[in-house]
Coordinates of C-alpha atoms in Angstrom, one line a residue:
X1 CA 12.4 22.0 -4.4
X2 CA 11.5 19.3 -7.0
X3 CA 13.0 15.9 -6.1
X4 CA 13.9 13.7 -9.0
X5 CA 16.0 11.0 -7.3
X6 CA 16.1 9.2 -4.0
X7 CA 19.6 10.5 -3.5
X8 CA 18.2 14.0 -3.6
X9 CA 15.3 12.9 -1.3
X10 CA 17.8 11.7 1.4
X11 CA 20.0 14.7 1.1
X12 CA 17.1 17.1 1.2
X13 CA 15.5 15.5 4.3
X14 CA 18.8 15.2 6.2
X15 CA 19.8 18.9 5.5
X16 CA 16.4 20.6 5.9
X17 CA 14.9 18.6 8.8
X18 CA 18.1 17.4 10.6
X19 CA 16.9 17.8 14.2
X20 CA 13.3 16.6 13.6
X21 CA 12.2 13.0 14.2
X22 CA 11.9 11.0 11.0
X23 CA 11.0 7.6 12.3
X24 CA 9.7 6.2 15.6
X25 CA 9.1 2.6 16.7
X26 CA 6.0 2.6 18.9
X27 CA 7.3 2.2 22.5
X28 CA 10.8 2.0 21.0
X29 CA 13.6 4.1 19.5
X30 CA 13.3 7.5 17.8
X31 CA 15.5 8.4 14.8
X32 CA 16.1 12.0 13.7
X33 CA 16.5 13.0 10.0
X34 CA 20.2 13.6 10.7
X35 CA 20.6 10.1 12.2
X36 CA 18.9 8.6 9.1
X37 CA 21.8 10.1 7.1
X38 CA 24.4 8.7 9.4
X39 CA 22.9 5.2 9.5
X40 CA 22.4 5.2 5.7
X41 CA 26.2 6.0 5.3
X42 CA 27.1 3.1 7.6
X43 CA 24.9 0.7 5.5
X44 CA 26.6 1.9 2.3
X45 CA 30.0 1.5 3.8
X46 CA 29.2 -2.2 4.7
X47 CA 27.9 -2.9 1.3
X48 CA 30.8 -1.3 -0.5
X49 CA 33.2 -3.3 1.8
X50 CA 31.6 -6.5 0.5
X51 CA 32.2 -5.6 -3.1
X52 CA 28.7 -4.3 -3.9
X53 CA 28.7 -1.8 -6.7
X54 CA 26.4 0.9 -8.1
X55 CA 23.8 -0.9 -10.2
X56 CA 23.9 -4.1 -8.2
X57 CA 20.7 -5.5 -6.6
X58 CA 20.3 -5.5 -2.8
X59 CA 17.3 -7.4 -1.4
X60 CA 15.4 -5.9 1.6
X61 CA 13.4 -8.5 3.5
X62 CA 12.2 -7.0 6.8
X63 CA 9.3 -6.2 9.0
X64 CA 8.5 -2.5 9.3
X65 CA 10.8 -0.5 11.5
X66 CA 12.9 2.8 11.3
X67 CA 15.8 0.9 9.8
X68 CA 13.7 -0.4 6.9
X69 CA 13.4 3.1 5.4
X70 CA 17.0 3.8 6.3
X71 CA 18.2 0.7 4.4
X72 CA 16.0 1.5 1.4
X73 CA 17.3 5.0 1.1
X74 CA 20.9 3.9 1.7
X75 CA 20.7 1.4 -1.2
X76 CA 18.9 3.6 -3.7
X77 CA 20.8 6.8 -2.9
X78 CA 24.1 4.9 -3.5
X79 CA 23.0 4.1 -7.1
X80 CA 22.3 0.4 -6.1
X81 CA 18.9 -1.2 -6.8
X82 CA 16.7 -2.1 -3.9
X83 CA 14.6 -5.3 -4.1
X84 CA 11.9 -4.9 -1.3
X85 CA 10.3 -8.3 -0.8
X86 CA 6.9 -8.9 0.8
X87 CA 7.3 -10.7 4.2
X88 CA 4.4 -13.1 3.5
X89 CA 6.2 -15.1 0.7
X90 CA 7.1 -18.6 1.6
X91 CA 10.7 -19.7 2.0
X92 CA 11.0 -21.3 -1.5
X93 CA 9.4 -18.2 -3.0
X94 CA 11.9 -15.9 -1.2
X95 CA 14.8 -18.1 -2.5
X96 CA 13.4 -17.9 -6.0
X97 CA 13.0 -14.1 -5.9
X98 CA 16.5 -13.4 -4.5
X99 CA 18.0 -15.7 -7.2
X100 CA 15.9 -14.2 -10.0
X101 CA 16.8 -10.6 -9.0
X102 CA 20.5 -11.5 -8.9
X103 CA 20.8 -9.8 -5.5
X104 CA 24.4 -9.4 -4.2
X105 CA 23.4 -8.5 -0.7
X106 CA 20.5 -8.9 1.7
X107 CA 19.1 -6.6 4.5
X108 CA 16.9 -8.9 6.7
X109 CA 15.0 -8.9 10.0
X110 CA 15.4 -11.8 12.4
X111 CA 12.2 -13.7 11.9
X112 CA 12.3 -13.6 8.1
X113 CA 16.0 -14.6 8.1
X114 CA 15.0 -18.1 9.3
X115 CA 12.8 -18.6 6.2
X116 CA 15.7 -18.5 3.8
X117 CA 17.8 -21.6 2.7
X118 CA 21.5 -21.9 3.5
X119 CA 22.2 -22.0 -0.2
X120 CA 20.6 -18.5 -0.7
X121 CA 22.6 -17.1 2.3
X122 CA 25.8 -18.5 0.9
X123 CA 25.2 -17.0 -2.5
X124 CA 25.2 -13.4 -1.2
X125 CA 28.2 -11.2 -0.7
X126 CA 26.9 -9.9 2.6
X127 CA 23.8 -10.3 4.9
X128 CA 23.0 -7.3 7.2
X129 CA 20.6 -7.4 10.1
X130 CA 18.0 -4.6 9.9
X131 CA 17.4 -4.5 13.6
X132 CA 20.8 -3.1 14.5
X133 CA 22.6 -2.9 11.1
X134 CA 25.1 -5.5 12.2
X135 CA 26.6 -8.0 9.8
X136 CA 25.1 -11.5 10.0
X137 CA 27.3 -13.1 7.3
X138 CA 29.9 -11.8 4.9
X139 CA 31.3 -14.1 2.1
X140 CA 33.1 -11.4 0.0
X141 CA 35.6 -8.8 1.1
X142 CA 36.3 -6.4 -1.7
X143 CA 35.9 -2.7 -2.7
X144 CA 32.6 -1.9 -4.3
X145 CA 31.4 1.5 -5.4
X146 CA 28.6 4.0 -5.1
X147 CA 27.3 6.5 -7.7
X148 CA 24.9 9.4 -7.7
X149 CA 21.9 8.1 -9.6
X150 CA 20.2 9.9 -12.4
X151 CA 16.4 10.2 -12.6
X152 CA 16.1 7.6 -15.3
X153 CA 18.2 5.0 -13.4
X154 CA 16.6 1.9 -12.0
X155 CA 15.9 2.4 -8.3
X156 CA 13.8 -0.6 -7.2
X157 CA 12.5 -4.0 -8.4
X158 CA 9.3 -5.1 -6.6
X159 CA 8.0 -8.6 -7.0
X160 CA 4.3 -9.0 -7.3
X161 CA 4.4 -12.8 -7.5
X162 CA 6.9 -15.5 -6.5
X163 CA 5.6 -18.9 -7.5
X164 CA 5.3 -18.7 -11.3
X165 CA 8.1 -19.9 -13.5
X166 CA 8.6 -16.3 -14.6
X167 CA 8.3 -14.1 -11.5
X168 CA 7.1 -10.6 -12.2
X169 CA 9.5 -8.0 -10.8
X170 CA 8.3 -4.5 -11.4
X171 CA 11.2 -2.1 -12.4
X172 CA 10.7 1.4 -11.1
X173 CA 13.1 4.3 -11.8
X174 CA 14.0 7.1 -9.4
X175 CA 11.9 9.5 -11.6
X176 CA 8.9 7.2 -11.4
X177 CA 9.0 6.9 -7.7
X178 CA 9.8 10.5 -7.0
X179 CA 7.0 11.7 -9.3
X180 CA 4.6 10.4 -6.6
X181 CA 5.7 13.2 -4.2
X182 CA 4.2 16.1 -6.3
X183 CA 1.2 13.9 -7.2
X184 CA 0.4 13.2 -3.6
X185 CA 1.0 16.9 -2.6
X186 CA -1.4 18.0 -5.4
X187 CA -4.1 15.8 -3.8
X188 CA -3.4 16.3 -0.1
X189 CA -0.6 18.5 1.2
X190 CA 1.3 17.6 4.3
X191 CA 4.1 19.3 6.2
X192 CA 6.6 18.7 9.1
X193 CA 3.8 18.9 11.7
X194 CA 2.1 15.7 10.4
X195 CA 2.4 12.4 12.2
X196 CA 1.9 9.1 10.3
X197 CA 1.0 5.8 12.0
X198 CA 2.3 3.1 9.7
X199 CA 0.5 -0.3 9.9
X200 CA 1.1 -1.7 6.4
X201 CA 4.2 -3.6 5.2
X202 CA 6.7 -1.1 3.7
X203 CA 7.4 -3.6 0.9
X204 CA 4.0 -2.6 -0.5
X205 CA 4.5 0.3 -3.0
X206 CA 1.4 2.0 -1.5
X207 CA 3.0 2.3 2.0
X208 CA 6.5 2.9 0.7
X209 CA 5.7 5.7 -1.8
X210 CA 3.2 7.6 0.4
X211 CA 3.9 6.5 3.9
X212 CA 7.7 6.7 3.6
X213 CA 8.9 8.7 0.6
X214 CA 6.2 11.4 0.6
X215 CA 6.4 11.7 4.4
X216 CA 10.2 12.0 4.3
X217 CA 10.1 14.6 1.6
X218 CA 8.0 17.0 3.8
X219 CA 9.7 16.4 7.1
X220 CA 6.8 14.5 8.7
X221 CA 7.2 11.9 11.4
X222 CA 6.4 8.2 10.9
X223 CA 5.6 5.8 13.8
X224 CA 5.8 2.1 13.2
X225 CA 3.9 -0.7 15.0
X226 CA 6.0 -3.8 15.8
X227 CA 3.1 -6.2 15.3
X228 CA 0.0 -6.9 13.2
X229 CA -2.6 -4.1 13.4
X230 CA -5.2 -6.1 15.4
X231 CA -7.6 -4.1 17.6
X232 CA -5.5 -4.9 20.8
X233 CA -2.3 -3.6 19.1
X234 CA -3.9 -0.6 17.3
X235 CA -6.0 1.0 20.0
X236 CA -3.1 1.8 22.4
X237 CA -1.0 3.1 19.5
X238 CA -3.8 5.4 18.2
X239 CA -4.3 6.8 21.7
X240 CA -0.6 7.5 22.2
X241 CA 0.5 8.6 18.7
X242 CA -2.7 10.5 17.8
X243 CA -1.8 10.3 14.1
X244 CA -2.8 13.0 11.5
X245 CA -2.3 10.6 8.6
X246 CA -2.9 6.8 8.3
X247 CA -2.9 4.5 5.3
X248 CA -4.9 1.3 5.6
X249 CA -6.4 -1.5 3.5
X250 CA -10.3 -1.8 3.5
X251 CA -10.3 -4.8 5.8
X252 CA -9.1 -2.7 8.8
X253 CA -11.9 -0.1 8.6
X254 CA -14.5 -2.8 7.6
X255 CA -13.7 -4.7 10.8
X256 CA -14.0 -1.5 12.9
X257 CA -17.4 -0.7 11.2
X258 CA -18.8 -4.3 11.6
X259 CA -17.7 -4.7 15.2
X260 CA -18.1 -1.2 16.6
X261 CA -21.0 0.2 14.5
X262 CA -23.0 -2.4 12.6
X263 CA -23.1 -4.9 15.5
X264 CA -24.6 -2.2 17.7
X265 CA -27.2 -1.2 15.2
X266 CA -28.2 -4.8 14.5
X267 CA -28.4 -5.8 18.2
X268 CA -32.2 -5.4 18.5
X269 CA -35.3 -4.4 16.6
X270 CA -35.3 -0.8 18.0
X271 CA -31.9 0.0 16.6
X272 CA -32.6 -1.8 13.3
X273 CA -35.8 0.3 12.9
X274 CA -34.0 3.6 13.6
X275 CA -31.2 2.8 11.2
X276 CA -33.8 2.0 8.5
X277 CA -34.9 5.7 8.6
X278 CA -32.6 7.8 6.4
X279 CA -32.3 10.9 8.5
X280 CA -32.0 8.9 11.7
X281 CA -29.2 6.7 10.2
X282 CA -27.3 9.8 9.2
X283 CA -27.7 11.3 12.6
X284 CA -26.6 8.0 14.4
X285 CA -23.6 7.6 12.0
X286 CA -22.5 11.2 12.8
X287 CA -22.6 10.4 16.5
X288 CA -20.7 7.2 15.9
X289 CA -18.2 9.1 13.8
X290 CA -17.4 11.5 16.5
X291 CA -16.6 8.6 18.9
X292 CA -14.5 6.9 16.2
X293 CA -12.5 10.1 15.6
X294 CA -11.7 10.1 19.4
X295 CA -10.5 6.4 19.1
X296 CA -8.2 7.5 16.3
X297 CA -6.7 10.1 18.6
X298 CA -8.7 13.2 17.6
X299 CA -6.2 14.7 15.2
X300 CA -6.8 12.6 12.0
X301 CA -6.8 14.6 8.8
X302 CA -6.4 11.9 6.2
X303 CA -7.3 8.2 6.3
X304 CA -6.1 6.8 3.0
X305 CA -7.7 3.5 1.9
X306 CA -6.3 1.4 -1.0
X307 CA -5.4 -2.1 -2.1
X308 CA -8.8 -3.6 -2.6
X309 CA -12.5 -2.8 -3.0
X310 CA -14.1 -1.1 0.0
X311 CA -17.5 -2.4 1.3
X312 CA -20.2 0.0 0.2
X313 CA -22.0 0.0 3.6
X314 CA -18.7 0.8 5.4
X315 CA -18.0 3.6 3.0
X316 CA -21.5 5.1 3.4
X317 CA -21.0 5.1 7.1
X318 CA -17.6 6.9 6.9
X319 CA -19.1 9.5 4.5
X320 CA -22.1 10.1 6.8
X321 CA -19.9 10.0 9.9
X322 CA -17.6 12.7 8.4
X323 CA -14.5 10.6 8.8
X324 CA -11.7 12.3 6.7
X325 CA -11.2 9.3 4.4
X326 CA -10.2 9.0 0.7
X327 CA -9.9 6.0 -1.5
X328 CA -6.9 5.9 -3.8
X329 CA -6.4 3.7 -6.9
X330 CA -3.2 2.4 -8.3
X331 CA -0.9 -0.5 -8.9
X332 CA 2.7 -1.5 -8.1
X333 CA 3.4 -1.0 -11.8
X334 CA 2.5 2.7 -11.5
X335 CA 4.4 3.3 -8.2
X336 CA 1.3 3.2 -7.3
X337 CA -1.1 6.2 -7.5
X338 CA -3.3 6.7 -10.6
X339 CA -6.4 8.3 -9.1
X340 CA -7.4 9.9 -5.8
X341 CA -9.2 12.8 -4.1
X342 CA -8.9 14.7 -0.9
X343 CA -11.3 13.8 2.0
X344 CA -13.3 17.0 1.3
X345 CA -14.1 15.8 -2.2
X346 CA -15.0 12.1 -1.9
X347 CA -17.9 10.6 -3.7
X348 CA -19.5 7.3 -2.7
X349 CA -18.0 4.4 -4.7
X350 CA -15.4 6.5 -6.6
X351 CA -11.6 6.6 -6.3
X352 CA -11.7 10.2 -7.5
X353 CA -10.3 11.7 -10.7
X354 CA -6.9 11.0 -12.3
X355 CA -4.1 12.1 -10.0
X356 CA -2.1 15.3 -11.1
X357 CA 0.0 14.5 -14.1
X358 CA -1.9 11.3 -14.9
X359 CA -4.2 10.6 -17.9
X360 CA -6.8 7.9 -17.8
X361 CA -9.0 6.4 -20.6
X362 CA -11.1 3.3 -21.1
X363 CA -10.5 0.7 -23.9
X364 CA -12.9 -2.0 -25.3
X365 CA -15.9 -0.2 -23.7
X366 CA -19.1 -2.2 -23.4
X367 CA -21.8 -0.1 -25.1
X368 CA -24.4 -1.2 -22.6
X369 CA -22.6 -0.6 -19.4
X370 CA -20.1 2.0 -20.6
X371 CA -17.4 0.1 -18.7
X372 CA -14.0 -0.7 -20.2
X373 CA -10.4 -1.5 -19.3
X374 CA -8.6 1.3 -17.5
X375 CA -5.4 2.4 -19.3
X376 CA -3.1 5.1 -17.9
X377 CA -0.4 7.4 -19.0
X378 CA 1.7 8.4 -16.0
X379 CA 5.2 9.6 -15.2
X380 CA 5.3 6.9 -12.5
X381 CA 4.9 3.9 -14.9
X382 CA 7.4 1.0 -14.6
X383 CA 10.1 0.3 -17.1
X384 CA 8.7 -3.2 -17.4
X385 CA 9.0 -6.6 -15.7
X386 CA 12.6 -7.6 -14.9
X387 CA 13.9 -10.2 -17.4
X388 CA 10.3 -10.8 -18.7
X389 CA 9.8 -8.9 -22.0
X390 CA 6.8 -11.1 -23.0
X391 CA 4.7 -10.0 -20.0
X392 CA 6.0 -6.4 -20.4
X393 CA 4.8 -6.3 -24.0
X394 CA 1.3 -7.5 -22.9
X395 CA 0.6 -4.6 -20.6
X396 CA 1.5 -1.6 -22.8
X397 CA -0.7 -0.3 -25.7
X398 CA 0.9 0.5 -29.0
X399 CA 0.9 4.2 -28.0
X400 CA 2.7 3.5 -24.7
X401 CA -0.2 3.6 -22.2
X402 CA -0.3 1.1 -19.4
X403 CA -3.0 -1.5 -19.3
X404 CA -4.2 -1.9 -15.7
X405 CA -6.3 -5.1 -16.2
X406 CA -9.1 -3.4 -14.2
X407 CA -12.6 -2.6 -15.4
X408 CA -13.9 0.8 -14.7
X409 CA -16.4 3.5 -15.6
X410 CA -15.6 7.2 -15.9
X411 CA -18.2 9.8 -15.1
X412 CA -18.8 12.7 -17.5
X413 CA -16.6 14.9 -15.3
X414 CA -13.8 12.3 -15.1
X415 CA -14.3 10.5 -11.7
X416 CA -13.3 6.9 -11.8
X417 CA -15.4 4.0 -10.5
X418 CA -13.6 0.6 -10.3
X419 CA -15.8 -2.4 -11.3
X420 CA -13.4 -5.3 -10.8
X421 CA -10.5 -7.2 -12.4
X422 CA -10.9 -7.9 -16.1
X423 CA -9.5 -11.5 -15.5
X424 CA -11.9 -12.1 -12.7
X425 CA -15.1 -11.1 -14.6
X426 CA -17.5 -14.1 -15.1
X427 CA -20.0 -14.1 -18.0
X428 CA -23.3 -15.5 -16.7
X429 CA -25.6 -17.9 -18.5
X430 CA -27.6 -15.0 -20.0
X431 CA -24.5 -13.1 -21.1
X432 CA -24.5 -10.8 -18.1
X433 CA -21.1 -9.6 -16.6
X434 CA -20.7 -10.8 -13.0
X435 CA -18.0 -9.1 -10.9
X436 CA -16.8 -11.4 -8.1
X437 CA -15.6 -8.4 -6.1
X438 CA -19.2 -7.1 -5.7
X439 CA -20.4 -10.4 -4.3
X440 CA -17.4 -10.7 -2.0
X441 CA -18.2 -7.3 -0.7
X442 CA -21.7 -8.4 0.4
X443 CA -20.4 -11.7 1.9
X444 CA -17.6 -9.8 3.8
X445 CA -20.2 -7.5 5.3
X446 CA -21.5 -10.4 7.4
X447 CA -20.1 -10.3 11.0
X448 CA -19.1 -14.0 10.8
X449 CA -17.1 -13.6 7.6
X450 CA -13.4 -12.5 7.7
X451 CA -12.8 -12.8 4.0
X452 CA -14.2 -14.5 0.9
X453 CA -13.3 -15.5 -2.7
X454 CA -15.9 -15.9 -5.4
X455 CA -15.1 -18.0 -8.4
X456 CA -16.8 -20.2 -11.1
X457 CA -16.8 -24.0 -11.1
X458 CA -18.6 -26.2 -13.6
X459 CA -20.9 -23.3 -14.7
X460 CA -21.8 -22.3 -11.1
X461 CA -20.7 -19.6 -8.8
X462 CA -19.1 -20.7 -5.6
X463 CA -17.7 -18.8 -2.7
X464 CA -14.7 -19.8 -0.5
X465 CA -15.3 -18.3 2.8
X466 CA -12.9 -17.7 5.7
X467 CA -14.9 -17.4 8.9
X468 CA -14.2 -15.0 11.7
X469 CA -13.5 -17.6 14.5
X470 CA -13.6 -15.0 17.3
X471 CA -17.1 -14.0 16.3
X472 CA -18.3 -17.6 15.9
X473 CA -17.1 -18.5 19.3

């Protein structure tokens, strides 16, 4: 069945997989697909009772939990527009985003509720607690409405920035979001036997599209952590859940590599000598990989990595260790996937070829490096930035392709290699192109460095380094 709207997604999941578990909280509640349908109906009833109509905006500000996905599907399947907001925005940024989006209602978790101003709360028709779907505040009692959305209707507005005078709210239609389902299935098929362990914020399009919507469309089970994915929180969850699929950002696997693998091989001259010999390094990486797969629960089929550049050493380890990883490439504006490959196809340093249904090309190509700006034609592209036509116009070519703002190189057979952000590129004193991301990758590979940012100041390169305090101590 081809799914074209989130209304169809919800109905399909509830009818086909009714008795199966849809969402779990690690060491907490389990929610079946049928229960997702019941709770979604209750959320819709509360919103309609507060005068919220189809087409109105509903903000979703919550930590990851089963009710996050339920609230998102309740809003979008009712023909309303979800506004998922990143939890790490400051209070004033949250107030600005809610005001800019013209949200009539708010679905919020307890800790994040305290970041909002009283003025913002008072401006909303209704505020619903995501933990138990109870009503925190209701300022309007009226009869709203729902409607069955069409594929071209607006489904979500996702804000990628909050502090600028013109916040950038990415407008995604039902068709754009649902196109990701077939795209994902064409790269890596899943079914109802798969178990996802979700560790990234659901307000990220990456986690929402693949870890929630794709999983829900195929009857898979998703387990959520109730805390940050630190080693102490992650290890017990991996052991108990034994996921088949996980989506992570590079920092998570880089930390595991540095602390569990690199630290061991750098511990004395004997290990350093062995790792310096190619065939021995590959052999040792393979042994380490088998141990790491056990740490991940022994059932992992797909470890998706996205959101930033992955350290080359860490990727080489995963490739040689035969970890079933794949690096995807995309943006919020493209819902998000543009390129990707299955674990059996990965190539070192590449994000894979264009995803099914996507076309990629390079513009303003440097004749020496053959690198240019990546532009894309995809069924998942945004309508534009909400109430920001000037910024929208800047990111589309005259023939309607989306400008990613990323520099890349395409191999003769169409595999994409990301080189860095166009805006971040620094031109050196001899005219050479310097990509800060490549320098940051080297700095971040040091055991004492948690993260870094390379920039230019007064003609010189400087690095702002965030140290790993635990390692230093």
